[in-house]
mmCIF file of C-alpha atoms and ligand atoms in Angstrom:
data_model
loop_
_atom_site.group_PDB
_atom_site.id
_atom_site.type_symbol
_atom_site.label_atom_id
_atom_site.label_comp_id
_atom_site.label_asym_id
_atom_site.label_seq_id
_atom_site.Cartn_x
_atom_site.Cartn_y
_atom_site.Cartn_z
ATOM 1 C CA UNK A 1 -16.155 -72.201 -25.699
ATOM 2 C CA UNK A 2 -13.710 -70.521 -22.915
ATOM 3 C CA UNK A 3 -15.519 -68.398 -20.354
ATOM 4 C CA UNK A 4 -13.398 -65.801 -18.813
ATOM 5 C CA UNK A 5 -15.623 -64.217 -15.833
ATOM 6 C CA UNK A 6 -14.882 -60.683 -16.840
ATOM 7 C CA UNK A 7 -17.070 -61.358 -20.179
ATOM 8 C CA UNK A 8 -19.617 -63.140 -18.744
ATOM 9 C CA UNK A 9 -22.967 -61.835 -18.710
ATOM 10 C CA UNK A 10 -26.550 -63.010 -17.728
ATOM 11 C CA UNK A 11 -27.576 -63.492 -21.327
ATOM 12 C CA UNK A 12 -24.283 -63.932 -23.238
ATOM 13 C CA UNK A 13 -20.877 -64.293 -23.140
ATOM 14 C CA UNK A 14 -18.206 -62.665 -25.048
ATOM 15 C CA UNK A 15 -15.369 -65.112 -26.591
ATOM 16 C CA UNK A 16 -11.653 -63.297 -28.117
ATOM 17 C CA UNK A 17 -11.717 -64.253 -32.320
ATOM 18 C CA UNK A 18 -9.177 -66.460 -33.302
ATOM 19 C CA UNK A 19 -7.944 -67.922 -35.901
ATOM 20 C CA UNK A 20 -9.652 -71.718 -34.781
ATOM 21 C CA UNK A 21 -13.103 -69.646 -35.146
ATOM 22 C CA UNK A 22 -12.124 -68.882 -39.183
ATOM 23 C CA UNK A 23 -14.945 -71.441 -40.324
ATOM 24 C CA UNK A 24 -17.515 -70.595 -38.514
ATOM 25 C CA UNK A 25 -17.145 -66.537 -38.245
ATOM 26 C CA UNK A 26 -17.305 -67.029 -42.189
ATOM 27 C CA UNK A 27 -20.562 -68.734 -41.892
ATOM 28 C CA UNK A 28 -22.089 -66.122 -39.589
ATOM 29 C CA UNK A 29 -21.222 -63.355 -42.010
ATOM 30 C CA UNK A 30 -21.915 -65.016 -44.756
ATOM 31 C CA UNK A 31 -25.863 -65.460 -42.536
ATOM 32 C CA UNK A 32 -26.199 -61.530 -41.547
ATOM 33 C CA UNK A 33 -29.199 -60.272 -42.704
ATOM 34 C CA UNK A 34 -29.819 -57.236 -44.918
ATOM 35 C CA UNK A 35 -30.678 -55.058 -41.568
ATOM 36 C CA UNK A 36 -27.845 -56.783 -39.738
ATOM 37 C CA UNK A 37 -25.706 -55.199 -42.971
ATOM 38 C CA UNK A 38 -27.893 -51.932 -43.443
ATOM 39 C CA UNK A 39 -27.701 -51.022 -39.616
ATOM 40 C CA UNK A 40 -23.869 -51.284 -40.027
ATOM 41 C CA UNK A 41 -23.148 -50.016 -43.266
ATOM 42 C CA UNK A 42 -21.891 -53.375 -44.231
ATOM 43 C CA UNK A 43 -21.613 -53.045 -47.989
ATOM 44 C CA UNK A 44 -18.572 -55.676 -48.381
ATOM 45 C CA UNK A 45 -18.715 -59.264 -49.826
ATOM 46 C CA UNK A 46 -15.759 -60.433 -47.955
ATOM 47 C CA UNK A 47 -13.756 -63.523 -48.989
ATOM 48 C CA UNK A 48 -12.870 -66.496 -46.790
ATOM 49 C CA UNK A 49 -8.905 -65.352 -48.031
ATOM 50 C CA UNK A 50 -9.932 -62.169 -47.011
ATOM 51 C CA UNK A 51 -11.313 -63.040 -43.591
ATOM 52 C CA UNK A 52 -8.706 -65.296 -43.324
ATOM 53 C CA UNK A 53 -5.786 -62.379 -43.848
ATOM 54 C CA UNK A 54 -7.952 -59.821 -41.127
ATOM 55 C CA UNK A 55 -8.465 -62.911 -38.296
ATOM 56 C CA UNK A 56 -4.255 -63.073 -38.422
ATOM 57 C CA UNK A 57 -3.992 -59.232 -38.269
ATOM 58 C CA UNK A 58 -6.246 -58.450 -35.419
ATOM 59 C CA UNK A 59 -5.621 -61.469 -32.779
ATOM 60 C CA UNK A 60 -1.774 -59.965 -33.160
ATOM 61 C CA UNK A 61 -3.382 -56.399 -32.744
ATOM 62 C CA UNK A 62 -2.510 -55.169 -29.355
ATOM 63 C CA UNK A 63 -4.951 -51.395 -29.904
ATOM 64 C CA UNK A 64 -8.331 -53.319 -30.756
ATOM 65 C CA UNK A 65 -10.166 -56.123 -28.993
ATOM 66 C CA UNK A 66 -12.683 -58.638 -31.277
ATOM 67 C CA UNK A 67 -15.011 -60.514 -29.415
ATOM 68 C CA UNK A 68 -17.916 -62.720 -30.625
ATOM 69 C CA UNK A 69 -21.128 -62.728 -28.671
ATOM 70 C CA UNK A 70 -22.297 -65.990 -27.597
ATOM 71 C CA UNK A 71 -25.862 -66.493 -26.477
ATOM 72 C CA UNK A 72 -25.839 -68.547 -23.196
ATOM 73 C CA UNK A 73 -29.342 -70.292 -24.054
ATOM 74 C CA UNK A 74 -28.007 -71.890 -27.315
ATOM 75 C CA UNK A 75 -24.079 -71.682 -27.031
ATOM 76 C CA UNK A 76 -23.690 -70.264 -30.536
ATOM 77 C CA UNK A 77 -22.550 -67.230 -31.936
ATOM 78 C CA UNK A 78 -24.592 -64.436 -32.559
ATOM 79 C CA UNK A 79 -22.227 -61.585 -33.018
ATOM 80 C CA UNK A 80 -19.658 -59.681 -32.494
ATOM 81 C CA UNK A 81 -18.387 -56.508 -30.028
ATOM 82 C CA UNK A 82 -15.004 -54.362 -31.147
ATOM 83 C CA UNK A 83 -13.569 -52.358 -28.944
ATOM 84 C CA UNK A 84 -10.724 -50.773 -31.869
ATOM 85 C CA UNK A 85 -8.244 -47.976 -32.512
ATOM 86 C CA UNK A 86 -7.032 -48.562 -28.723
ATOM 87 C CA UNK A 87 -5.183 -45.335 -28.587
ATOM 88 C CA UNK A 88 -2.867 -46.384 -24.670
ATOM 89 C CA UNK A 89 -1.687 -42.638 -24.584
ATOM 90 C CA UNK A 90 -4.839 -41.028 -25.033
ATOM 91 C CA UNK A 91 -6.769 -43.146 -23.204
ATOM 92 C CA UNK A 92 -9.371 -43.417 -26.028
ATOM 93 C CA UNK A 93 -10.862 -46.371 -27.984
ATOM 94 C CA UNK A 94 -13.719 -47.031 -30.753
ATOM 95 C CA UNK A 95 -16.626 -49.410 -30.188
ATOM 96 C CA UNK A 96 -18.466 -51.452 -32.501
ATOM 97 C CA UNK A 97 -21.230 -53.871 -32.314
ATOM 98 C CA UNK A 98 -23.502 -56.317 -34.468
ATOM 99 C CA UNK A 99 -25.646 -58.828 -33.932
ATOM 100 C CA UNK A 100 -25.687 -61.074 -37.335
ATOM 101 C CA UNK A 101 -29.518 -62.364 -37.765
ATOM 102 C CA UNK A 102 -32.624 -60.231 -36.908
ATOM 103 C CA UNK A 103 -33.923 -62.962 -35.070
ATOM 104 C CA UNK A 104 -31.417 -62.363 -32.152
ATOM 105 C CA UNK A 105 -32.519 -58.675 -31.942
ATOM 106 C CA UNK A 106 -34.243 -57.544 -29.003
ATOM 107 C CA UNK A 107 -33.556 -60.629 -26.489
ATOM 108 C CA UNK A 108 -31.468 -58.064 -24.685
ATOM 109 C CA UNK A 109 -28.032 -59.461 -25.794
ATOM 110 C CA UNK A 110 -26.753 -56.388 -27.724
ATOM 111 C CA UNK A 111 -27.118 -54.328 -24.438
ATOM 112 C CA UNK A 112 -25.164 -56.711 -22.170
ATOM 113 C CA UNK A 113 -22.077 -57.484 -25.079
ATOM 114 C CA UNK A 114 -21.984 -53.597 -24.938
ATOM 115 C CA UNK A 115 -22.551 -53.167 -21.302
ATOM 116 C CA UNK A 116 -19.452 -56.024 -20.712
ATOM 117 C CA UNK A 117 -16.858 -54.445 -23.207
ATOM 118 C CA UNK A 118 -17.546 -51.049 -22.133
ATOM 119 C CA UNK A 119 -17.032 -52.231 -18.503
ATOM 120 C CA UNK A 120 -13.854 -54.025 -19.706
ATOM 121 C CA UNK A 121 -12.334 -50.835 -21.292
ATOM 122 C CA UNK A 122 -12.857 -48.641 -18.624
ATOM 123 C CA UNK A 123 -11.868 -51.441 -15.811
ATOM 124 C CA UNK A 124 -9.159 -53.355 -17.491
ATOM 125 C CA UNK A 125 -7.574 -50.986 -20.827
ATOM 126 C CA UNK A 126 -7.822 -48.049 -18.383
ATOM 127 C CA UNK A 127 -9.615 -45.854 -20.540
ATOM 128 C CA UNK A 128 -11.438 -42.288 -20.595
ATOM 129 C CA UNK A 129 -13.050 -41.986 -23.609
ATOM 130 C CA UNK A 130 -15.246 -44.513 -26.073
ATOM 131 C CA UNK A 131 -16.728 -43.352 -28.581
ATOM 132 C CA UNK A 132 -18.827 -44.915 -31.635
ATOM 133 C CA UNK A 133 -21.219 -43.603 -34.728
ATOM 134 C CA UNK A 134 -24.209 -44.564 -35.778
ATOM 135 C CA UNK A 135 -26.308 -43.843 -38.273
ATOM 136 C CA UNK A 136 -29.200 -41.507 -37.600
ATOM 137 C CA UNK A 137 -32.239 -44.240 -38.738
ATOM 138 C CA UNK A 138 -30.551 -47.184 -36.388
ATOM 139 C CA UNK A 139 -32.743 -45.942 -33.330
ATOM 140 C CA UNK A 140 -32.662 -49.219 -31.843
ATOM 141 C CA UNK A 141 -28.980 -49.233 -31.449
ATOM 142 C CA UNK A 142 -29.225 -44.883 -30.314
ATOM 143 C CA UNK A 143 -31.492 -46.023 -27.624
ATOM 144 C CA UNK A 144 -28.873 -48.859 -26.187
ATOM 145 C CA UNK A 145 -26.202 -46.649 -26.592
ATOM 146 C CA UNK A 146 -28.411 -43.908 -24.103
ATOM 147 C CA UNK A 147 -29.524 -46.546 -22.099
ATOM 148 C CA UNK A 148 -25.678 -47.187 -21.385
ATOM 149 C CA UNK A 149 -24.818 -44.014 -21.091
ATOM 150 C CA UNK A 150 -22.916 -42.593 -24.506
ATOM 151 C CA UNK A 151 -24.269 -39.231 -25.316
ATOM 152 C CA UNK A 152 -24.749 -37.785 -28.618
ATOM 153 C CA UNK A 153 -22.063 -35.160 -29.961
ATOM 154 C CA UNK A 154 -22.526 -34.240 -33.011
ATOM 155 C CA UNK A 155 -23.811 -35.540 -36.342
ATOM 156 C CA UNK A 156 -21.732 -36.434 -39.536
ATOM 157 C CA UNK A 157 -24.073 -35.378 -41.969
ATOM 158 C CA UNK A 158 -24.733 -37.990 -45.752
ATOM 159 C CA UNK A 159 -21.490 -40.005 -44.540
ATOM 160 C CA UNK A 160 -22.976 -42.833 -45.737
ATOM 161 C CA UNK A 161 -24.397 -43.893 -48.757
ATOM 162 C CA UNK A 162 -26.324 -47.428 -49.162
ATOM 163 C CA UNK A 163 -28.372 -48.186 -51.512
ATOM 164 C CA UNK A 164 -29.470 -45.345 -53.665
ATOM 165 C CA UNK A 165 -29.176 -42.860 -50.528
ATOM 166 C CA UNK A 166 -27.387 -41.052 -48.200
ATOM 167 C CA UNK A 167 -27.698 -40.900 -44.461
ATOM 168 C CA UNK A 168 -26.163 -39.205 -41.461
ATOM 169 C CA UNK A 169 -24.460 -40.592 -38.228
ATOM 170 C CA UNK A 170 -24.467 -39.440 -34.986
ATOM 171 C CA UNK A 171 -21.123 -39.412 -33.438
ATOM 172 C CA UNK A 172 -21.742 -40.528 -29.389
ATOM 173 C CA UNK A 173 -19.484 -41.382 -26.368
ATOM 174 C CA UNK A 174 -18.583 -42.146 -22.842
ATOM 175 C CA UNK A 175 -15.894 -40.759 -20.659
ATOM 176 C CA UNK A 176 -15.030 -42.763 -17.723
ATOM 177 C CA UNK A 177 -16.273 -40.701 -14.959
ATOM 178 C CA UNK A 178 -19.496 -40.794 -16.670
ATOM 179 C CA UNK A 179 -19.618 -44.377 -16.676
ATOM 180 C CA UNK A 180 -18.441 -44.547 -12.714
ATOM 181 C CA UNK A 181 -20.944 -42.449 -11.959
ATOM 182 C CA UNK A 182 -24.286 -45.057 -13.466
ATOM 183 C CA UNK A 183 -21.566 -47.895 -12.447
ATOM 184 C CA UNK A 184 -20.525 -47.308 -9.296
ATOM 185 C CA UNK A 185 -18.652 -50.273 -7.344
HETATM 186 C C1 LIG B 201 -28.221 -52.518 -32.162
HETATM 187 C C2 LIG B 201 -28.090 -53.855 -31.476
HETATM 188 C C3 LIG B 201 -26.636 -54.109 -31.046
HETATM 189 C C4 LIG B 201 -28.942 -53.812 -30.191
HETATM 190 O O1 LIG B 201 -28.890 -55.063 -29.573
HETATM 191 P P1 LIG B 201 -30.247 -55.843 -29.231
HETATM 192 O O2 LIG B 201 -29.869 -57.074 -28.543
HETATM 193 O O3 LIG B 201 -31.054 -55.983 -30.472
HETATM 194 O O4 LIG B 201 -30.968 -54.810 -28.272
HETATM 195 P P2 LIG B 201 -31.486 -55.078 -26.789
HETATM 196 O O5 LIG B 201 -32.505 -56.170 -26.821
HETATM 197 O O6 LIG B 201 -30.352 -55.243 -25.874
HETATM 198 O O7 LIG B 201 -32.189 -53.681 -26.463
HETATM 199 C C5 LIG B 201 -33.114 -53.130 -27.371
HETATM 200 C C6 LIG B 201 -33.722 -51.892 -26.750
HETATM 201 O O8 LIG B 201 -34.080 -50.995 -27.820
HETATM 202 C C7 LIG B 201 -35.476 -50.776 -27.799
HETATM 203 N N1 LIG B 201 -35.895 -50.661 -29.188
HETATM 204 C C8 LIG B 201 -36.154 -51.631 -30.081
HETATM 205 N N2 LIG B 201 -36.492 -51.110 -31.269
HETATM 206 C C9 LIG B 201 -36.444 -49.769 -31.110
HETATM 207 C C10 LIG B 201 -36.693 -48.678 -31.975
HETATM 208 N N3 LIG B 201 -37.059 -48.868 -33.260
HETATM 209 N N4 LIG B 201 -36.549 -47.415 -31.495
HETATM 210 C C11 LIG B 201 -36.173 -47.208 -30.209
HETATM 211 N N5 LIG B 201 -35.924 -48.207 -29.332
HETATM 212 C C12 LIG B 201 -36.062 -49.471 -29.784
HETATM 213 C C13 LIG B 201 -36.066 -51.965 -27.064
HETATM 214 O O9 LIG B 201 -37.323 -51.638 -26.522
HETATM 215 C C14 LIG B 201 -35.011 -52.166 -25.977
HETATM 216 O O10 LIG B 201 -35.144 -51.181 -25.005
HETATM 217 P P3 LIG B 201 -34.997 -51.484 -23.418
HETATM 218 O O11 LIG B 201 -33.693 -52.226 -23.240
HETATM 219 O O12 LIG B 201 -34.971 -50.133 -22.796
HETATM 220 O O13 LIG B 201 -36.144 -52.326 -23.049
HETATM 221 C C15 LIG B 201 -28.588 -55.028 -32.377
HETATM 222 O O14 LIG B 201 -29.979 -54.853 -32.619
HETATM 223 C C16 LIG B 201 -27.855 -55.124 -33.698
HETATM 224 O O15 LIG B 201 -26.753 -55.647 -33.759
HETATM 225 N N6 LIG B 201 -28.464 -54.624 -34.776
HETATM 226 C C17 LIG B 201 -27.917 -54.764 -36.136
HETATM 227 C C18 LIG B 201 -26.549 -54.117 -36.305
HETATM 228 C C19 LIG B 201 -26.469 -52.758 -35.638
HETATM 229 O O16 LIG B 201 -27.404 -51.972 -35.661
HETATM 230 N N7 LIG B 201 -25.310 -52.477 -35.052
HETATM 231 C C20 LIG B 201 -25.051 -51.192 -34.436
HETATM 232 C C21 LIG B 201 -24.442 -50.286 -35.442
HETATM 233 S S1 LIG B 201 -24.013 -48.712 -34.730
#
């Protein structure tokens, strides 16, 4: 696949979905593990039509940004990196990350698709804010976020509910000058 310099990391790089990648981003989902799908919330069977319908909505989507995460050592996919709700006037977006088999967690590449779409936003959308949630047992994915510099703002409490329970989420973000300031050029 394409590598565009601004998405390309030491680990992995980050590829735009398309359309041409229909087949295969099917396959991957229909791979992700029950913690890949637990850690998000995933509770969805989704359809190829289905998939099929959202892959021509969001590469026509001007506010959001879908990017697969390619390992570098094996040139496949391994997940995927949102940056969505682009709100231009506000300066504000939404992040959102997965990695789709447990066997890819921990190699580091989670931190660098994050670290490379957060430096994207900030250096090439222009924004101020990103923000994500996550939910308050995922303390893998808290300490990344910390590690990168998002900071915890307050918790949505039993917004979720998977599997015979409910859980919170933390709500957590960045604001530019923030990120300048661990970043700086
Ligand atoms: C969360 C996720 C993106 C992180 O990516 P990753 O590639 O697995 O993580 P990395 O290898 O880059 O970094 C893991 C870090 O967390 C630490 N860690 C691992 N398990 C941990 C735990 N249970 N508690 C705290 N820290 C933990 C590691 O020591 C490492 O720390 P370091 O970088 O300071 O050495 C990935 O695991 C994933 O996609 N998980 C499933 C879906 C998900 O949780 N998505 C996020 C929803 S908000």
């Amino acid at each position: 696949m394409q590598k565009n310099p601004m998405f390309l990391g030491e680990k992995v790089y980050l590829v735009p979905i398309e359309s041409q990648h229909l087949e295969v981003y099917y396959e991957k989902l229909q791979e992700a593990s029950y913690d890949s799908c637990f850690y998000t919330g995933s509770k969805k069977i989704i359809t190829m039509a289905q998939l099929k319908a959202y892959v021509e909505r969001i590469e026509v989507d001007n506010e959001r940004l879908d990017l697969f995460i390619v390992s570098q050592k094996a040139d496949e996919i391994v997940g995927e990196v949102v940056l969505n709700d682009i709100d231009f006037e506000n300066r504000c977006s939404s992040i959102r990350i997965a990695l789709f088999l447990d066997e890819n967690f921990n190699q580091g590449y989670g931190s660098e698709a994050m670290a490379l779409t957060v430096n994207y936003g900030f250096g090439m959308f222009n924004l101020n804010r990103i923000e994500l949630e996550v939910y308050a047992y995922n303390e893998r994915a808290i300490h990344v976020y910390k590690k990168l510099g998002f900071k915890e703002e307050g918790i949505c409490r039993q917004c979720l509910y998977f599997n015979h329970a409910y859980h919170d989420a933390y709500r957590m973000s960045i604001l530019s000058q923030e990120y300048k300031g661990l970043n700086p050029s």
